[in-house]
Amino acid sequence: MSMPKNFSSSLVCSLQVAVTAIHNGELYVILEKVKGHSSGTALLTSGIAVNTANRRENQDLSKLATDLVVKKMHVAPTYVEQVHAFLTPFRPGRESWVNVTYSAIVKEDTLLHLPETFSLVPAAKLPKLVDDLNFVAEIALQKMREKANHSTLPFFFLSQEFTLPELQQAYEILLGRDYTRSNFQRKLLESAPPYFIELLPNQQRTSFGRPAQLYRMSPGARIAIFQKSI
């Protein structure tokens, strides 16, 4: 396909990351405080210039999104996924922009180490964001909830060791519905691959007022997709 004569060989990518965490039984979005802007808060954002003339250059946007979270928040995300992208209309003599949005998850026990330039905001009460990117944040949250309904995505919100009641709460928070304990565990055992979760023998902790068996995700386990909704 031929390009316009004055098509720029440089494509500028605006990378946004919607970082989420479960804290005190609620889903939160972690926003960056922006000085001198009326909105005051924003998704993590970075501008990246991509040289389209050299097609052998391969830039991994997933890695760039992960690196952005680590660099700004000093926390390594447990899960990162692209959820949205759109291209600004072509204008002669101007660089083309592609806006790419990623969803990222961090564990609750890492929130104590967040820099003061970040704030936790309930996902249901997002303020007006810089550059009117609320619709992007809402898309990220919607995609995350949809995926949680038929995958192991909620596992990635939990600490390294967790109980089944804590896992059940994560699913309930993301999906907005309650499960009975027996029904949830039955659906989980039917859906999750047997290699994905490991029981920690003779290890328990108090969870929701009673002793509960501890589990962990198998080392190196990646997200698993269920054949049907949980």
Tab-separated table of C-alpha atoms in Angstrom, residues 63-200:
chain	number	residue	atom	x	y	z
A	63	LYS	CA	7.582	-4.669	28.060
A	64	LEU	CA	7.481	-0.882	27.728
A	65	ALA	CA	4.214	-0.806	29.714
A	66	THR	CA	5.735	-3.015	32.411
A	67	ASP	CA	8.880	-0.882	32.544
A	68	LEU	CA	6.745	2.268	32.844
A	69	VAL	CA	4.978	0.901	35.936
A	70	VAL	CA	8.272	-0.187	37.517
A	71	LYS	CA	10.018	3.104	36.750
A	72	LYS	CA	7.254	5.398	38.020
A	73	MET	CA	5.648	3.347	40.785
A	74	HIS	CA	8.658	1.283	41.932
A	75	VAL	CA	6.400	-1.787	41.824
A	76	ALA	CA	6.473	-4.726	39.431
A	77	PRO	CA	3.027	-5.556	37.988
A	78	THR	CA	1.881	-9.167	38.239
A	79	TYR	CA	-0.094	-8.952	34.989
A	80	VAL	CA	-0.073	-6.649	31.940
A	81	GLU	CA	-2.303	-6.810	28.862
A	82	GLN	CA	-3.130	-4.523	25.939
A	83	VAL	CA	-6.826	-3.629	26.002
A	84	HIS	CA	-7.317	-0.783	23.511
A	85	ALA	CA	-5.671	1.129	20.653
A	86	PHE	CA	-6.717	3.893	18.293
A	87	LEU	CA	-4.981	6.001	15.638
A	88	THR	CA	-5.370	9.746	15.288
A	89	PRO	CA	-6.517	10.880	11.812
A	90	PHE	CA	-3.724	11.468	9.284
A	91	ARG	CA	-2.827	15.103	8.674
A	92	PRO	CA	-0.277	16.094	6.002
A	93	GLY	CA	3.038	17.273	7.429
A	94	ARG	CA	2.269	16.087	10.944
A	95	GLU	CA	3.296	12.992	12.874
A	96	SER	CA	0.701	10.277	13.233
A	97	TRP	CA	-0.251	9.270	16.757
A	98	VAL	CA	-1.331	5.859	17.928
A	99	ASN	CA	-2.767	5.648	21.433
A	100	VAL	CA	-2.289	2.266	23.099
A	101	THR	CA	-3.774	1.355	26.471
A	102	TYR	CA	-2.655	-1.426	28.774
A	103	SER	CA	-4.262	-2.806	31.891
A	104	ALA	CA	-1.905	-3.709	34.727
A	105	ILE	CA	-2.372	-5.377	38.109
A	106	VAL	CA	-0.343	-4.888	41.269
A	107	LYS	CA	-0.696	-6.740	44.559
A	108	GLU	CA	-2.197	-5.089	47.617
A	109	ASP	CA	0.896	-5.691	49.758
A	110	THR	CA	2.991	-3.570	47.370
A	111	LEU	CA	0.836	-0.463	47.830
A	112	LEU	CA	2.730	0.513	50.985
A	113	HIS	CA	5.719	1.376	48.806
A	114	LEU	CA	3.940	3.682	46.348
A	115	PRO	CA	5.561	7.103	45.827
A	116	GLU	CA	3.619	10.106	47.140
A	117	THR	CA	2.921	11.186	43.558
A	118	PHE	CA	0.266	8.458	43.267
A	119	SER	CA	-3.175	8.070	44.762
A	120	LEU	CA	-5.664	5.225	45.124
A	121	VAL	CA	-9.101	5.992	43.692
A	122	PRO	CA	-12.098	3.619	43.800
A	123	ALA	CA	-12.758	2.264	40.300
A	124	ALA	CA	-16.429	3.188	40.680
A	125	LYS	CA	-15.606	6.839	41.454
A	126	LEU	CA	-13.007	7.902	38.913
A	127	PRO	CA	-12.460	11.681	38.754
A	128	LYS	CA	-12.031	13.575	35.497
A	129	LEU	CA	-8.660	12.508	34.112
A	130	VAL	CA	-6.041	14.489	32.222
A	131	ASP	CA	-6.649	14.548	28.449
A	132	ASP	CA	-10.225	13.299	28.941
A	133	LEU	CA	-9.017	9.704	29.063
A	134	ASN	CA	-11.813	8.459	31.313
A	135	PHE	CA	-13.226	6.442	28.424
A	136	VAL	CA	-9.869	4.663	28.104
A	137	ALA	CA	-9.859	3.815	31.834
A	138	GLU	CA	-13.432	2.541	31.588
A	139	ILE	CA	-12.518	0.309	28.632
A	140	ALA	CA	-9.598	-1.129	30.613
A	141	LEU	CA	-11.842	-1.861	33.602
A	142	GLN	CA	-14.559	-3.385	31.430
A	143	LYS	CA	-12.109	-5.656	29.599
A	144	MET	CA	-10.597	-6.749	32.912
A	145	ARG	CA	-13.997	-7.653	34.373
A	146	GLU	CA	-14.968	-9.554	31.226
A	147	LYS	CA	-11.753	-11.572	31.343
A	148	ALA	CA	-12.112	-12.266	35.078
A	149	ASN	CA	-15.404	-14.014	34.329
A	150	HIS	CA	-13.721	-16.852	32.444
A	151	SER	CA	-10.078	-16.925	33.515
A	152	THR	CA	-7.603	-16.979	36.393
A	153	LEU	CA	-7.023	-13.215	36.155
A	154	PRO	CA	-8.216	-12.508	39.770
A	155	PHE	CA	-5.372	-14.692	41.073
A	156	PHE	CA	-2.931	-11.960	40.027
A	157	PHE	CA	-4.398	-9.506	42.562
A	158	LEU	CA	-3.520	-11.758	45.495
A	159	SER	CA	-0.408	-12.030	47.629
A	160	GLN	CA	1.992	-14.867	46.893
A	161	GLU	CA	0.211	-17.078	49.435
A	162	PHE	CA	-3.570	-16.880	49.692
A	163	THR	CA	-6.672	-18.684	50.934
A	164	LEU	CA	-9.669	-19.761	48.890
A	165	PRO	CA	-11.944	-17.260	50.721
A	166	GLU	CA	-9.537	-14.471	49.663
A	167	LEU	CA	-9.621	-15.732	46.083
A	168	GLN	CA	-13.413	-15.897	46.188
A	169	GLN	CA	-13.547	-12.289	47.387
A	170	ALA	CA	-11.329	-11.190	44.461
A	171	TYR	CA	-13.720	-12.808	41.965
A	172	GLU	CA	-16.721	-11.267	43.726
A	173	ILE	CA	-15.189	-7.775	43.675
A	174	LEU	CA	-14.331	-7.935	39.986
A	175	LEU	CA	-17.571	-9.570	38.848
A	176	GLY	CA	-19.923	-7.744	41.199
A	177	ARG	CA	-21.717	-10.839	42.447
A	178	ASP	CA	-21.602	-13.156	45.454
A	179	TYR	CA	-20.883	-16.885	45.522
A	180	THR	CA	-21.623	-19.457	48.150
A	181	ARG	CA	-18.386	-21.011	49.383
A	182	SER	CA	-19.199	-24.516	48.121
A	183	ASN	CA	-20.436	-23.302	44.730
A	184	PHE	CA	-17.346	-21.155	44.137
A	185	GLN	CA	-14.893	-23.901	45.059
A	186	ARG	CA	-16.723	-26.413	42.887
A	187	LYS	CA	-16.645	-24.074	39.868
A	188	LEU	CA	-12.997	-23.246	40.489
A	189	LEU	CA	-11.963	-26.898	40.649
A	190	GLU	CA	-13.939	-27.616	37.467
A	191	SER	CA	-12.452	-24.684	35.564
A	192	ALA	CA	-8.862	-23.980	36.664
A	193	PRO	CA	-6.120	-26.269	35.304
A	194	PRO	CA	-4.819	-28.610	38.043
A	195	TYR	CA	-1.259	-27.367	37.522
A	196	PHE	CA	-2.196	-23.722	38.141
A	197	ILE	CA	-2.679	-23.770	41.909
A	198	GLU	CA	-0.634	-25.516	44.609
A	199	LEU	CA	-1.711	-26.436	48.141
A	200	LEU	CA	0.855	-25.563	50.833
